[in-house]
Amino acid sequence: MKASARHHGNVTVLDLSGKITIGEGDLRLREAVSALLEEGRLRIVLNLQGVSYMDSAGIGELVACYKRARDKGAVLKLLNPSGKVQDLLVLTRLQEIFEIFRDEREALTSF
Amino acid sequence: MGRRVSLKLRSRIGYVDLVHEVAEDLARGAHFPKPAALNIGLAVREAFINAIKHGNNMDAAKIVQVEFEQNADHFRVRVRDQGPGFDWTRTTDPREGDNIFRTSGRGIFFMKHFVDRVAFQHCRGGMEVVLEKRLEPVGRSGQALRRRKG
């Protein structure tokens, strides 16, 4: 899993690609989001367009990031989950707790 | 007589992708469409992770055995660990109430969703998870045919 951050004013888009799975992807996601929170970034959009799939560990880490952000007074939103990732978000009902966007501009202006 | 493939692996997270890939390849070989094969791969992946983490307690000296078996009707996978087992009847629905905020506890839920049958049973020296997916009828071209309703 690869992660790179882009800053648009006070909103950060974290572009993710690859698999968010146990042992590597989940740890990288944790590190990337934690680093942004440590920098004081309070408005974060996770761009999932390049993520091919997640397993239960990846989904668990996504929830952990959501909670960590909330505890720091930050907001985490999702952008463009792919087919399988979208299926998993629906299946686990996590689409009910995350704000999910299809359009990046809309995500950026939603804060 | 169906064909059978067996893997014996140490309890290492590094083997998870390998097991997933083998499961998905064998499912494709059994003529499951790509989305169904990915689902089987994910279910086996979760069973293997479960065996390493909760069965063998991350003890790399302990073995997880994964057996793939295909007959005329089913694609069946058995994942055996060497742990004491756990009470699988006490798992909760990760979608209910505050469970949605839990950072773990979705593995068995995924298994149950991605295959037709999941069974847990104690076996000699450990615990076995059986995952079963019904095979779709296959046409001459090798493409799976849709089951007729009724």
mmCIF file of N, CA and C in Angstrom, chain A residues 27-78:
data_model
loop_
_atom_site.group_PDB
_atom_site.id
_atom_site.type_symbol
_atom_site.label_atom_id
_atom_site.label_comp_id
_atom_site.label_asym_id
_atom_site.label_seq_id
_atom_site.Cartn_x
_atom_site.Cartn_y
_atom_site.Cartn_z
ATOM 1 N N LEU A 27 -0.777 -1.188 8.589
ATOM 2 C CA LEU A 27 0.213 -0.426 9.361
ATOM 3 C C LEU A 27 0.560 0.877 8.659
ATOM 4 N N ARG A 28 0.685 0.819 7.329
ATOM 5 C CA ARG A 28 1.015 2.045 6.589
ATOM 6 C C ARG A 28 -0.109 3.067 6.677
ATOM 7 N N LEU A 29 -1.334 2.587 6.626
ATOM 8 C CA LEU A 29 -2.474 3.501 6.768
ATOM 9 C C LEU A 29 -2.428 4.162 8.138
ATOM 10 N N ARG A 30 -2.178 3.340 9.170
ATOM 11 C CA ARG A 30 -2.111 3.876 10.536
ATOM 12 C C ARG A 30 -1.021 4.945 10.644
ATOM 13 N N GLU A 31 0.154 4.629 10.099
ATOM 14 C CA GLU A 31 1.284 5.580 10.185
ATOM 15 C C GLU A 31 0.977 6.877 9.443
ATOM 16 N N ALA A 32 0.400 6.739 8.232
ATOM 17 C CA ALA A 32 0.142 7.929 7.413
ATOM 18 C C ALA A 32 -0.880 8.850 8.073
ATOM 19 N N VAL A 33 -1.971 8.269 8.593
ATOM 20 C CA VAL A 33 -3.011 9.094 9.224
ATOM 21 C C VAL A 33 -2.495 9.669 10.550
ATOM 22 N N SER A 34 -1.762 8.856 11.304
ATOM 23 C CA SER A 34 -1.226 9.342 12.580
ATOM 24 C C SER A 34 -0.280 10.516 12.346
ATOM 25 N N ALA A 35 0.545 10.431 11.289
ATOM 26 C CA ALA A 35 1.489 11.518 10.993
ATOM 27 C C ALA A 35 0.732 12.805 10.686
ATOM 28 N N LEU A 36 -0.353 12.705 9.920
ATOM 29 C CA LEU A 36 -1.139 13.903 9.602
ATOM 30 C C LEU A 36 -1.759 14.496 10.862
ATOM 31 N N LEU A 37 -2.263 13.629 11.730
ATOM 32 C CA LEU A 37 -2.881 14.114 12.968
ATOM 33 C C LEU A 37 -1.828 14.770 13.865
ATOM 34 N N GLU A 38 -0.635 14.178 13.876
ATOM 35 C CA GLU A 38 0.451 14.764 14.683
ATOM 36 C C GLU A 38 0.835 16.146 14.161
ATOM 37 N N GLU A 39 0.727 16.321 12.834
ATOM 38 C CA GLU A 39 1.033 17.627 12.233
ATOM 39 C C GLU A 39 -0.074 18.645 12.492
ATOM 40 N N GLY A 40 -1.159 18.178 13.072
ATOM 41 C CA GLY A 40 -2.271 19.066 13.370
ATOM 42 C C GLY A 40 -3.262 19.212 12.217
ATOM 43 N N ARG A 41 -3.183 18.299 11.244
ATOM 44 C CA ARG A 41 -4.151 18.315 10.126
ATOM 45 C C ARG A 41 -5.489 17.794 10.645
ATOM 46 N N LEU A 42 -6.506 18.631 10.559
ATOM 47 C CA LEU A 42 -7.784 18.273 11.177
ATOM 48 C C LEU A 42 -8.870 17.934 10.152
ATOM 49 N N ARG A 43 -8.561 18.158 8.870
ATOM 50 C CA ARG A 43 -9.540 17.860 7.826
ATOM 51 C C ARG A 43 -8.866 16.958 6.806
ATOM 52 N N ILE A 44 -9.238 15.695 6.848
ATOM 53 C CA ILE A 44 -8.523 14.694 6.038
ATOM 54 C C ILE A 44 -9.507 13.943 5.142
ATOM 55 N N VAL A 45 -9.127 13.814 3.872
ATOM 56 C CA VAL A 45 -9.902 13.010 2.926
ATOM 57 C C VAL A 45 -9.027 11.828 2.514
ATOM 58 N N LEU A 46 -9.524 10.615 2.754
ATOM 59 C CA LEU A 46 -8.787 9.433 2.300
ATOM 60 C C LEU A 46 -9.278 9.093 0.897
ATOM 61 N N ASN A 47 -8.389 9.238 -0.085
ATOM 62 C CA ASN A 47 -8.760 8.915 -1.458
ATOM 63 C C ASN A 47 -8.490 7.430 -1.703
ATOM 64 N N LEU A 48 -9.577 6.648 -1.811
ATOM 65 C CA LEU A 48 -9.469 5.188 -1.912
ATOM 66 C C LEU A 48 -9.518 4.686 -3.357
ATOM 67 N N GLN A 49 -9.471 5.612 -4.303
ATOM 68 C CA GLN A 49 -9.652 5.221 -5.702
ATOM 69 C C GLN A 49 -8.679 4.113 -6.144
ATOM 70 N N GLY A 50 -7.446 4.188 -5.669
ATOM 71 C CA GLY A 50 -6.434 3.218 -6.100
ATOM 72 C C GLY A 50 -6.338 1.999 -5.206
ATOM 73 N N VAL A 51 -7.280 1.856 -4.266
ATOM 74 C CA VAL A 51 -7.219 0.701 -3.356
ATOM 75 C C VAL A 51 -8.033 -0.448 -3.946
ATOM 76 N N SER A 52 -7.376 -1.570 -4.212
ATOM 77 C CA SER A 52 -8.060 -2.673 -4.896
ATOM 78 C C SER A 52 -8.933 -3.486 -3.947
ATOM 79 N N TYR A 53 -8.448 -3.765 -2.750
ATOM 80 C CA TYR A 53 -9.314 -4.399 -1.766
ATOM 81 C C TYR A 53 -8.757 -4.261 -0.364
ATOM 82 N N MET A 54 -9.604 -4.584 0.585
ATOM 83 C CA MET A 54 -9.228 -4.547 2.000
ATOM 84 C C MET A 54 -9.682 -5.852 2.630
ATOM 85 N N ASP A 55 -8.998 -6.255 3.694
ATOM 86 C CA ASP A 55 -9.511 -7.399 4.458
ATOM 87 C C ASP A 55 -10.032 -6.874 5.805
ATOM 88 N N SER A 56 -10.346 -7.777 6.722
ATOM 89 C CA SER A 56 -10.942 -7.328 7.986
ATOM 90 C C SER A 56 -9.962 -6.452 8.767
ATOM 91 N N ALA A 57 -8.660 -6.713 8.632
ATOM 92 C CA ALA A 57 -7.663 -5.892 9.330
ATOM 93 C C ALA A 57 -7.641 -4.481 8.742
ATOM 94 N N GLY A 58 -7.755 -4.386 7.415
ATOM 95 C CA GLY A 58 -7.781 -3.080 6.757
ATOM 96 C C GLY A 58 -9.010 -2.292 7.148
ATOM 97 N N ILE A 59 -10.152 -2.967 7.158
ATOM 98 C CA ILE A 59 -11.402 -2.318 7.565
ATOM 99 C C ILE A 59 -11.289 -1.871 9.025
ATOM 100 N N GLY A 60 -10.710 -2.744 9.859
ATOM 101 C CA GLY A 60 -10.528 -2.414 11.265
ATOM 102 C C GLY A 60 -9.649 -1.185 11.442
ATOM 103 N N GLU A 61 -8.590 -1.096 10.612
ATOM 104 C CA GLU A 61 -7.698 0.061 10.716
ATOM 105 C C GLU A 61 -8.382 1.334 10.257
ATOM 106 N N LEU A 62 -9.249 1.199 9.257
ATOM 107 C CA LEU A 62 -10.017 2.367 8.801
ATOM 108 C C LEU A 62 -10.874 2.920 9.953
ATOM 109 N N VAL A 63 -11.508 2.004 10.688
ATOM 110 C CA VAL A 63 -12.315 2.414 11.844
ATOM 111 C C VAL A 63 -11.417 3.033 12.920
ATOM 112 N N ALA A 64 -10.243 2.422 13.133
ATOM 113 C CA ALA A 64 -9.306 2.944 14.141
ATOM 114 C C ALA A 64 -8.882 4.364 13.774
ATOM 115 N N CYS A 65 -8.635 4.610 12.486
ATOM 116 C CA CYS A 65 -8.249 5.952 12.028
ATOM 117 C C CYS A 65 -9.391 6.944 12.261
ATOM 118 N N TYR A 66 -10.595 6.500 11.981
ATOM 119 C CA TYR A 66 -11.777 7.343 12.198
ATOM 120 C C TYR A 66 -11.848 7.765 13.674
ATOM 121 N N LYS A 67 -11.669 6.789 14.575
ATOM 122 C CA LYS A 67 -11.767 7.065 16.010
ATOM 123 C C LYS A 67 -10.614 7.950 16.487
ATOM 124 N N ARG A 68 -9.416 7.662 15.966
ATOM 125 C CA ARG A 68 -8.239 8.445 16.361
ATOM 126 C C ARG A 68 -8.433 9.906 15.938
ATOM 127 N N ALA A 69 -8.949 10.084 14.720
ATOM 128 C CA ALA A 69 -9.189 11.435 14.218
ATOM 129 C C ALA A 69 -10.236 12.133 15.091
ATOM 130 N N ARG A 70 -11.309 11.439 15.364
ATOM 131 C CA ARG A 70 -12.398 12.013 16.172
ATOM 132 C C ARG A 70 -11.877 12.439 17.548
ATOM 133 N N ASP A 71 -11.031 11.581 18.144
ATOM 134 C CA ASP A 71 -10.488 11.886 19.469
ATOM 135 C C ASP A 71 -9.598 13.122 19.460
ATOM 136 N N LYS A 72 -9.020 13.417 18.285
ATOM 137 C CA LYS A 72 -8.139 14.602 18.176
ATOM 138 C C LYS A 72 -8.917 15.823 17.674
ATOM 139 N N GLY A 73 -10.213 15.670 17.527
ATOM 140 C CA GLY A 73 -11.030 16.776 17.029
ATOM 141 C C GLY A 73 -10.927 16.945 15.528
ATOM 142 N N ALA A 74 -10.441 15.917 14.850
ATOM 143 C CA ALA A 74 -10.297 15.968 13.389
ATOM 144 C C ALA A 74 -11.462 15.236 12.723
ATOM 145 N N VAL A 75 -11.599 15.461 11.423
ATOM 146 C CA VAL A 75 -12.657 14.789 10.658
ATOM 147 C C VAL A 75 -12.022 14.047 9.487
ATOM 148 N N LEU A 76 -12.440 12.787 9.316
ATOM 149 C CA LEU A 76 -11.903 11.932 8.266
ATOM 150 C C LEU A 76 -13.045 11.571 7.310
ATOM 151 N N LYS A 77 -12.864 11.856 6.038
ATOM 152 C CA LYS A 77 -13.898 11.506 5.059
ATOM 153 C C LYS A 77 -13.290 10.632 3.978
ATOM 154 N N LEU A 78 -14.135 9.938 3.222
ATOM 155 C CA LEU A 78 -13.650 9.000 2.202
ATOM 156 C C LEU A 78 -14.015 9.490 0.809
#
